[in-house]
Amino acid sequence: MASPVYSESPDGGWGWMVVLAAFFQTALVFGVIRSFGVFFVEFVQYFDKLSGSVSWITSIGIAVQQFGSPLAGALCTCFGARPVVMIGGLVSGLGMFLASFATSLMHLYLSIGLLSGLGWAMVFTPSIASVARYFKKRRSLATGLAFTGVGLSSFAFSPLFQYLVDIFAWRGALVILSGMTFNLLVCGALIRPLTLKEDLLASEKVAVEQSKDRNCLGQCFSLFDLSLLSHRPFMRFVLAITLINTGYFVPYVHLVAHARGKNFDEYRAAFLMSVAAAADLCGRIFSGWMADLGRFQILHILVFWTSLTGLSLALVPLGQSYTTLLAISTGYGFCAGAMTPLVFSLLPEIVGIGHIFGALGLLQMLESIGGLLGAPLSGWLRDLTGSYTTSFCVAGGFFLLGSLVLCTLPNCFSCCSAKPLDQLAVVPEELKVDPASDLLNHEVTVH
């Protein structure tokens, strides 16, 4: 069957169905991860293990999801996003189903941590990359709408999972959760294949490189798009996001504990995170709309929201009254939410849409270093100083440092957008396309 080739992203049409699919995919991946604390309590009681041992279930899952992202990107390059997402949905649902038969924590490590984690990697990276490929002018808004699934599901899943556990116990609840997760196959089926002009250029370039270097190492280098590791703007962007990621998860882990330390009861302390989550949801939509107005460069907007997020974190220790702490939490949630979709919207401008699968996979893997170190560092500072004041100040400092690194990206101090990798790299003569050809100016059909 003929497949249309677009000179640029269609910026709508079926793309909105891809956004809807990504909405449910982010909900069924990160919404489940954020709400898994309900099962955490049940596992601690049933297996009679320490909290630290049980915590490894979700920690392994998150680590596998992030470190497996380059593999997901490579599979998408070979087979397309649709089959990869559908297989990922099958694997993650199977992991949840097998976990319902668990007789030990090792069983849960392997089923939820390893199997579901791998499935989450094969779902998240292709779905967000597909949204970026379908949109250009409205990419930030589309990405923001896709990520609202995380906020809404965080509200809905925790009470839902608790209800399922109360009615069916944790084994029955995991069976139902696996059924919900299998809906990722339907979401994957909604991702129609999309061929862009840059895809043809990138695939021809890879073919030329592979013809020159036929050894296994060279094949892997091309498949995983490891040439991006020598692309300086991309690596500086990765460094910035890794620094930001180091401070990003600190409030999710320690804000409630900080509020309890200020003698606020557990319900008022927990309400801080609920308000932050609601503000996060609004921030994602607002920043997407703001970026797509075209009045400001996406990089400038990202630096703005990142800096405000860092400042709001540094102000947390000043919240001596509940009203002040609630206002600061709301500000943090809004700014952090506004920042998130812009990270994924800016990436194609740095590397080019033809490299989005490989770039997103490498970004996810490398930024995980910050996510893994941030919360333990914050806890160590709390143990060292006796309060969370230093922890939040240091977390805010990581955001501000990340903002400074973002300012080193090309054209940050001009009104022009950074050139993508395809324009920065030297294109071989045999891969250059005639500017007057139909491939650049019209939609054509490839058989």
Coordinates of C-alpha atoms in Angstrom, one line a residue:
M1 CA 0.0 0.0 0.0
A2 CA 1.3 3.5 -0.9
S3 CA 2.6 5.6 2.0
P4 CA 2.4 9.4 1.8
V5 CA 5.6 11.3 2.3
Y6 CA 5.3 14.8 3.9
S7 CA 7.7 17.6 3.4
E8 CA 7.0 18.7 7.0
S9 CA 4.8 17.6 9.9
P10 CA 1.1 17.7 9.1
D11 CA 0.4 19.7 12.3
G12 CA -3.0 18.3 12.9
G13 CA -5.4 15.8 11.3
W14 CA -4.8 12.3 12.6
G15 CA -2.1 13.8 14.8
W16 CA -4.8 14.7 17.3
M17 CA -5.6 11.0 17.6
V18 CA -1.9 10.3 18.2
V19 CA -2.1 13.0 21.0
L20 CA -5.1 11.1 22.5
A21 CA -3.2 7.8 22.3
A22 CA -0.2 9.5 24.0
F23 CA -2.6 10.9 26.7
F24 CA -3.7 7.4 27.7
Q25 CA -0.2 6.0 27.3
T26 CA 1.3 8.5 29.7
A27 CA -1.6 7.9 32.1
L28 CA -1.1 4.1 32.0
V29 CA 2.7 4.4 32.5
F30 CA 3.5 7.3 34.8
G31 CA 0.0 7.5 36.4
V32 CA 0.4 3.9 37.4
I33 CA 4.0 4.5 38.7
R34 CA 2.9 7.5 40.8
S35 CA -0.1 5.7 42.3
F36 CA 1.7 2.4 43.0
G37 CA 2.1 3.4 46.7
V38 CA -1.2 1.7 47.4
F39 CA 0.3 -1.7 46.4
F40 CA 3.6 -0.7 48.3
V41 CA 1.7 -0.8 51.6
E42 CA 0.1 -4.1 50.8
F43 CA 3.4 -5.7 49.8
V44 CA 5.2 -4.6 53.0
Q45 CA 2.4 -6.2 55.1
Y46 CA 2.0 -9.4 53.0
F47 CA 5.7 -10.3 52.6
D48 CA 6.7 -8.9 56.0
K49 CA 9.7 -7.1 54.5
L50 CA 11.4 -3.8 55.1
S51 CA 10.2 -0.7 53.1
G52 CA 13.6 -0.4 51.6
S53 CA 13.4 -3.9 50.0
V54 CA 9.9 -3.3 48.7
S55 CA 10.9 0.1 47.3
W56 CA 13.1 -1.7 44.8
I57 CA 10.0 -2.9 42.9
T58 CA 9.2 0.6 41.4
S59 CA 12.8 1.7 41.5
I60 CA 13.8 -1.2 39.2
G61 CA 10.8 -0.5 37.0
I62 CA 11.7 3.2 36.6
A63 CA 15.4 2.4 36.0
V64 CA 14.5 -0.2 33.3
Q65 CA 12.1 2.2 31.7
Q66 CA 14.7 4.9 31.4
F67 CA 17.7 2.7 30.5
G68 CA 15.6 0.8 28.0
S69 CA 14.6 3.9 26.0
P70 CA 17.5 3.7 23.5
L71 CA 16.5 0.2 22.7
A72 CA 12.9 1.4 22.1
G73 CA 14.3 4.2 19.9
A74 CA 16.3 1.7 17.9
L75 CA 13.4 -0.6 17.4
C76 CA 11.2 2.3 16.2
T77 CA 13.9 3.2 13.6
C78 CA 13.8 -0.4 12.3
F79 CA 10.1 -1.3 12.6
G80 CA 8.2 2.0 13.3
A81 CA 6.4 3.2 16.4
R82 CA 3.1 1.3 16.1
P83 CA 4.4 -2.3 16.5
V84 CA 6.9 -1.2 19.2
V85 CA 4.2 0.4 21.3
M86 CA 1.8 -2.5 20.9
I87 CA 4.5 -5.0 21.9
G88 CA 5.4 -2.7 24.9
G89 CA 1.7 -2.7 26.0
L90 CA 1.6 -6.5 25.8
V91 CA 4.8 -6.9 27.8
S92 CA 3.9 -4.4 30.5
G93 CA 0.4 -5.9 30.9
L94 CA 1.9 -9.4 31.1
G95 CA 4.3 -8.2 33.8
M96 CA 1.4 -7.0 35.9
F97 CA -0.6 -10.2 35.4
L98 CA 2.4 -12.4 36.4
A99 CA 2.9 -10.2 39.5
S100 CA -0.5 -11.3 40.7
F101 CA 0.9 -14.8 41.3
A102 CA 4.0 -13.5 43.2
T103 CA 5.2 -15.6 46.2
S104 CA 8.3 -13.5 46.9
L105 CA 9.8 -10.0 46.3
M106 CA 12.1 -11.4 43.7
H107 CA 9.1 -12.5 41.7
L108 CA 7.9 -8.9 41.8
Y109 CA 11.3 -7.5 40.9
L110 CA 11.3 -9.6 37.7
S111 CA 7.6 -9.2 36.8
I112 CA 6.9 -5.5 37.6
G113 CA 10.4 -4.2 37.8
L114 CA 12.0 -5.9 34.8
L115 CA 9.1 -7.0 32.5
S116 CA 6.7 -4.1 33.0
G117 CA 9.6 -1.6 33.1
L118 CA 10.8 -2.8 29.7
G119 CA 7.2 -2.5 28.4
W120 CA 7.0 1.0 29.7
A121 CA 10.2 2.0 27.8
M122 CA 8.7 0.6 24.6
V123 CA 5.5 2.6 25.1
F124 CA 6.7 6.0 26.4
T125 CA 9.6 6.9 24.1
P126 CA 7.8 6.0 20.8
S127 CA 4.5 7.7 21.8
I128 CA 6.1 11.0 22.7
A129 CA 8.3 10.9 19.7
S130 CA 5.3 10.3 17.5
V131 CA 3.5 13.4 18.8
A132 CA 6.6 15.4 18.0
R133 CA 6.7 14.0 14.5
Y134 CA 3.1 14.8 13.8
F135 CA 3.3 18.5 14.9
K136 CA 5.6 21.4 14.3
K137 CA 3.9 24.8 14.9
R138 CA 1.6 23.3 17.6
R139 CA 4.1 20.8 18.9
S140 CA 4.4 22.3 22.4
L141 CA 0.6 22.4 22.9
A142 CA 0.2 18.8 21.6
T143 CA 2.9 17.6 23.9
G144 CA 1.4 19.4 26.8
L145 CA -2.0 17.9 26.2
A146 CA -0.4 14.4 25.9
F147 CA 1.3 14.9 29.3
T148 CA -2.0 15.9 31.0
G149 CA -2.7 12.2 31.2
V150 CA -0.1 11.9 34.0
G151 CA -1.8 14.6 36.2
L152 CA -5.4 13.4 35.7
S153 CA -4.5 9.7 36.3
S154 CA -2.5 10.6 39.4
F155 CA -5.8 12.0 40.9
A156 CA -7.9 9.0 39.8
F157 CA -5.7 6.0 40.2
S158 CA -4.8 6.2 43.8
P159 CA -8.4 6.0 45.1
L160 CA -9.3 3.5 42.4
F161 CA -6.4 1.2 43.3
Q162 CA -7.3 1.4 47.0
Y163 CA -10.9 0.5 46.2
L164 CA -9.8 -2.5 44.1
V165 CA -7.4 -3.7 46.8
D166 CA -10.2 -3.4 49.4
I167 CA -12.6 -5.4 47.2
F168 CA -10.4 -8.0 45.5
A169 CA -7.1 -7.9 47.6
W170 CA -3.8 -7.0 45.9
R171 CA -3.7 -10.0 43.7
G172 CA -7.1 -9.4 42.2
A173 CA -6.3 -5.7 41.9
L174 CA -3.1 -6.5 39.9
V175 CA -5.2 -8.7 37.5
I176 CA -7.5 -5.8 36.9
L177 CA -4.6 -3.4 36.5
S178 CA -3.1 -5.7 33.9
G179 CA -6.3 -5.6 32.0
M180 CA -6.2 -1.8 32.1
T181 CA -2.5 -1.9 30.9
F182 CA -3.4 -4.1 27.9
N183 CA -5.3 -1.1 26.6
L184 CA -1.9 0.2 25.6
L185 CA -2.2 -2.1 22.6
V186 CA -5.2 -0.1 21.4
C187 CA -3.3 3.1 21.9
G188 CA -0.4 1.8 19.9
A189 CA -2.7 0.8 17.0
L190 CA -3.8 4.5 16.8
I191 CA -0.3 5.6 15.9
R192 CA -0.4 5.7 12.1
P193 CA 3.0 5.4 10.3
L194 CA 4.2 8.9 9.2
T195 CA 7.0 9.3 6.7
L196 CA 8.7 12.7 6.5
K197 CA 11.2 14.1 4.1
E198 CA 13.9 14.1 6.8
D199 CA 13.3 10.3 7.4
L200 CA 14.3 9.6 3.8
L201 CA 17.4 11.7 4.1
A202 CA 18.3 10.1 7.5
S203 CA 17.7 6.5 6.2
E204 CA 19.8 7.1 3.1
K205 CA 22.6 8.5 5.2
V206 CA 22.5 5.5 7.5
A207 CA 22.6 3.2 4.5
V208 CA 25.7 4.9 3.2
E209 CA 27.4 4.7 6.6
Q210 CA 26.5 1.0 7.0
S211 CA 27.8 0.3 3.5
K212 CA 31.2 1.8 4.5
D213 CA 31.3 0.0 7.9
R214 CA 29.7 -3.5 7.9
N215 CA 31.0 -4.7 11.3
C216 CA 28.7 -5.2 14.2
L217 CA 30.0 -2.2 16.2
G218 CA 29.3 0.1 13.2
Q219 CA 25.8 -1.3 12.7
C220 CA 25.0 -0.7 16.4
F221 CA 26.4 2.8 16.2
S222 CA 24.0 3.7 13.4
L223 CA 21.0 1.8 14.8
F224 CA 21.2 3.5 18.2
D225 CA 22.1 6.9 16.6
L226 CA 25.2 7.1 18.8
S227 CA 26.6 9.8 16.5
L228 CA 24.5 12.1 18.7
L229 CA 27.0 11.6 21.5
S230 CA 29.4 13.8 19.5
H231 CA 26.8 16.4 18.8
R232 CA 27.8 19.2 21.3
P233 CA 24.4 21.1 21.5
F234 CA 22.6 17.8 22.2
M235 CA 25.0 16.8 24.9
R236 CA 24.8 20.2 26.6
F237 CA 21.1 19.8 26.5
V238 CA 21.3 16.4 28.0
L239 CA 23.6 17.8 30.8
A240 CA 21.1 20.5 31.5
I241 CA 18.1 18.1 31.7
T242 CA 20.2 15.8 33.9
L243 CA 20.9 18.6 36.4
I244 CA 17.2 19.6 36.3
N245 CA 16.2 16.0 36.8
T246 CA 18.4 15.8 40.0
G247 CA 16.2 18.3 41.7
Y248 CA 12.8 17.5 40.0
F249 CA 11.8 14.5 42.2
V250 CA 12.8 16.0 45.5
P251 CA 9.4 17.6 46.3
Y252 CA 7.6 14.3 45.3
V253 CA 9.7 12.5 47.9
H254 CA 10.2 15.0 50.7
L255 CA 7.6 17.9 50.5
V256 CA 5.1 16.0 52.6
A257 CA 7.7 15.0 55.2
H258 CA 8.9 18.7 55.3
A259 CA 5.3 19.8 56.0
R260 CA 4.9 17.1 58.7
G261 CA 8.1 18.5 60.3
K262 CA 6.3 21.9 60.4
N263 CA 3.6 20.2 62.6
F264 CA 0.9 20.2 59.9
D265 CA -1.3 17.1 60.1
E266 CA -1.0 14.3 57.5
Y267 CA -4.1 15.3 55.5
R268 CA -3.0 19.0 55.2
A269 CA 0.5 17.8 54.2
A270 CA -0.8 15.4 51.6
F271 CA -3.1 18.2 50.2
L272 CA 0.1 20.1 49.2
M273 CA 0.9 17.5 46.7
S274 CA -2.6 17.4 45.4
V275 CA -2.6 21.1 44.8
A276 CA 0.8 20.9 43.2
A277 CA -0.5 18.2 40.9
A278 CA -3.5 20.3 39.8
A279 CA -1.2 23.3 39.2
D280 CA 1.1 21.0 37.2
L281 CA -1.7 20.0 35.0
C282 CA -2.6 23.7 34.3
G283 CA 1.0 24.6 33.7
R284 CA 1.5 22.0 31.0
I285 CA -1.4 23.3 29.0
F286 CA -0.6 26.9 29.5
S287 CA 3.1 26.6 28.5
G288 CA 2.2 24.6 25.4
W289 CA -0.3 27.3 24.3
M290 CA 2.3 30.1 25.1
A291 CA 5.1 28.4 23.2
D292 CA 2.9 27.8 20.1
L293 CA 2.0 31.5 19.9
G294 CA 5.4 31.9 18.2
R295 CA 6.3 35.2 20.0
F296 CA 9.2 33.7 21.9
Q297 CA 11.8 31.0 21.2
I298 CA 11.0 27.7 23.0
L299 CA 14.5 27.7 24.5
H300 CA 13.9 31.1 26.1
I301 CA 10.5 29.9 27.5
L302 CA 12.2 26.8 28.9
V303 CA 14.9 28.7 30.6
F304 CA 12.3 31.0 32.1
W305 CA 10.1 28.2 33.6
T306 CA 13.2 26.2 34.7
S307 CA 14.5 29.3 36.6
L308 CA 11.2 29.9 38.2
T309 CA 10.9 26.3 39.3
G310 CA 14.3 26.4 40.9
L311 CA 13.4 29.7 42.7
S312 CA 10.1 28.2 44.0
L313 CA 12.0 25.2 45.4
A314 CA 14.5 27.4 47.1
L315 CA 11.6 29.3 48.7
V316 CA 10.0 26.2 50.2
P317 CA 11.9 26.5 53.6
L318 CA 10.4 30.1 53.9
G319 CA 6.9 28.6 54.1
Q320 CA 6.4 28.8 57.9
S321 CA 2.6 29.1 57.7
Y322 CA 0.4 26.7 55.9
T323 CA -1.0 29.4 53.5
T324 CA 2.5 30.4 52.5
L325 CA 3.6 26.8 51.9
L326 CA 0.5 26.1 49.9
A327 CA 1.2 29.1 47.7
I328 CA 4.8 28.0 47.1
S329 CA 3.7 24.5 46.3
T330 CA 1.1 25.8 43.8
G331 CA 3.8 27.9 42.2
Y332 CA 6.2 25.0 42.1
G333 CA 3.6 22.7 40.5
F334 CA 2.6 25.2 37.9
C335 CA 6.2 26.0 36.9
A336 CA 7.4 22.4 36.9
G337 CA 4.4 21.4 34.8
A338 CA 5.0 24.3 32.4
M339 CA 8.6 23.2 31.9
T340 CA 8.0 19.5 31.1
P341 CA 6.5 19.6 27.6
L342 CA 9.0 22.2 26.4
V343 CA 11.8 19.8 27.0
F344 CA 10.4 17.4 24.5
S345 CA 9.3 20.2 22.1
L346 CA 12.8 21.7 22.0
L347 CA 14.6 18.4 21.3
P348 CA 13.5 18.1 17.6
E349 CA 14.8 21.7 17.1
I350 CA 18.2 20.7 18.4
V351 CA 18.7 17.3 16.6
G352 CA 16.2 17.4 13.8
I353 CA 12.9 15.4 13.6
G354 CA 14.7 12.6 11.7
H355 CA 16.8 11.8 14.8
I356 CA 14.0 12.1 17.4
F357 CA 13.7 8.4 18.3
G358 CA 17.4 8.0 19.0
A359 CA 17.7 11.4 20.7
L360 CA 14.8 10.8 23.0
G361 CA 16.1 7.3 23.9
L362 CA 19.5 8.6 24.8
L363 CA 18.1 11.6 26.7
Q364 CA 15.9 9.3 28.8
M365 CA 18.8 7.0 29.6
L366 CA 21.3 9.7 30.5
E367 CA 19.0 11.9 32.5
S368 CA 18.1 9.0 34.7
I369 CA 21.4 9.5 36.5
G370 CA 20.0 12.7 38.0
G371 CA 16.7 11.1 38.9
L372 CA 18.4 8.3 40.7
L373 CA 20.8 10.6 42.7
G374 CA 18.5 13.5 43.5
A375 CA 16.2 12.0 46.2
P376 CA 19.1 10.1 48.1
L377 CA 21.2 13.3 48.0
S378 CA 18.2 15.2 49.5
G379 CA 17.7 12.6 52.2
W380 CA 21.4 12.6 53.1
L381 CA 21.4 16.4 53.4
R382 CA 18.4 16.1 55.7
D383 CA 20.1 13.6 57.9
L384 CA 23.3 15.7 58.0
T385 CA 21.6 19.0 58.8
G386 CA 18.5 17.8 60.7
S387 CA 16.0 19.7 58.4
Y388 CA 15.0 19.9 54.8
T389 CA 16.1 23.5 54.3
T390 CA 19.4 22.6 52.7
S391 CA 17.8 19.9 50.7
F392 CA 15.3 22.2 48.9
C393 CA 17.9 24.9 48.4
V394 CA 20.3 22.5 46.8
A395 CA 17.4 21.1 44.6
G396 CA 16.6 24.6 43.5
G397 CA 20.2 25.2 42.8
F398 CA 20.3 22.2 40.4
F399 CA 17.4 23.8 38.4
L400 CA 19.2 27.1 38.2
L401 CA 22.5 25.4 37.2
G402 CA 20.5 23.6 34.5
S403 CA 19.1 26.9 33.3
L404 CA 22.7 28.3 32.9
V405 CA 23.7 25.2 30.9
L406 CA 20.6 25.7 28.6
C407 CA 21.9 29.3 28.0
T408 CA 25.0 27.8 26.3
L409 CA 22.8 26.3 23.5
P410 CA 23.2 27.8 20.0
N411 CA 21.3 31.1 19.4
C412 CA 20.1 31.3 23.0
F413 CA 20.9 35.1 23.0
S414 CA 19.2 35.8 19.7
C415 CA 15.7 35.6 18.3
C416 CA 16.6 32.7 16.0
S417 CA 15.9 29.0 16.7
A418 CA 18.9 26.6 17.0
K419 CA 19.6 24.8 13.7
P420 CA 18.9 21.0 13.9
L421 CA 21.5 18.4 13.5
D422 CA 20.6 17.8 9.8
Q423 CA 21.5 21.4 9.1
L424 CA 24.6 21.5 11.3
A425 CA 26.0 18.3 9.9
V426 CA 27.8 18.0 6.6
V427 CA 25.5 16.2 4.2
P428 CA 27.2 14.0 1.6
E429 CA 26.7 15.1 -2.0
E430 CA 24.8 11.9 -2.9
L431 CA 22.2 12.6 -0.1
K432 CA 21.5 16.2 -1.0
V433 CA 18.0 16.9 -2.4
D434 CA 17.2 19.4 -5.1
P435 CA 15.4 22.3 -3.5
A436 CA 13.1 22.4 -6.4
S437 CA 12.0 18.8 -6.2
D438 CA 8.6 17.7 -5.2
L439 CA 9.9 16.0 -2.1
L440 CA 10.6 19.4 -0.5
N441 CA 7.6 21.3 -1.7
H442 CA 4.8 18.8 -2.1
E443 CA 3.3 15.7 -0.6
V444 CA 4.4 12.8 -2.7
T445 CA 3.7 9.0 -2.7
V446 CA 6.2 6.3 -2.3
H447 CA 5.4 2.7 -3.4

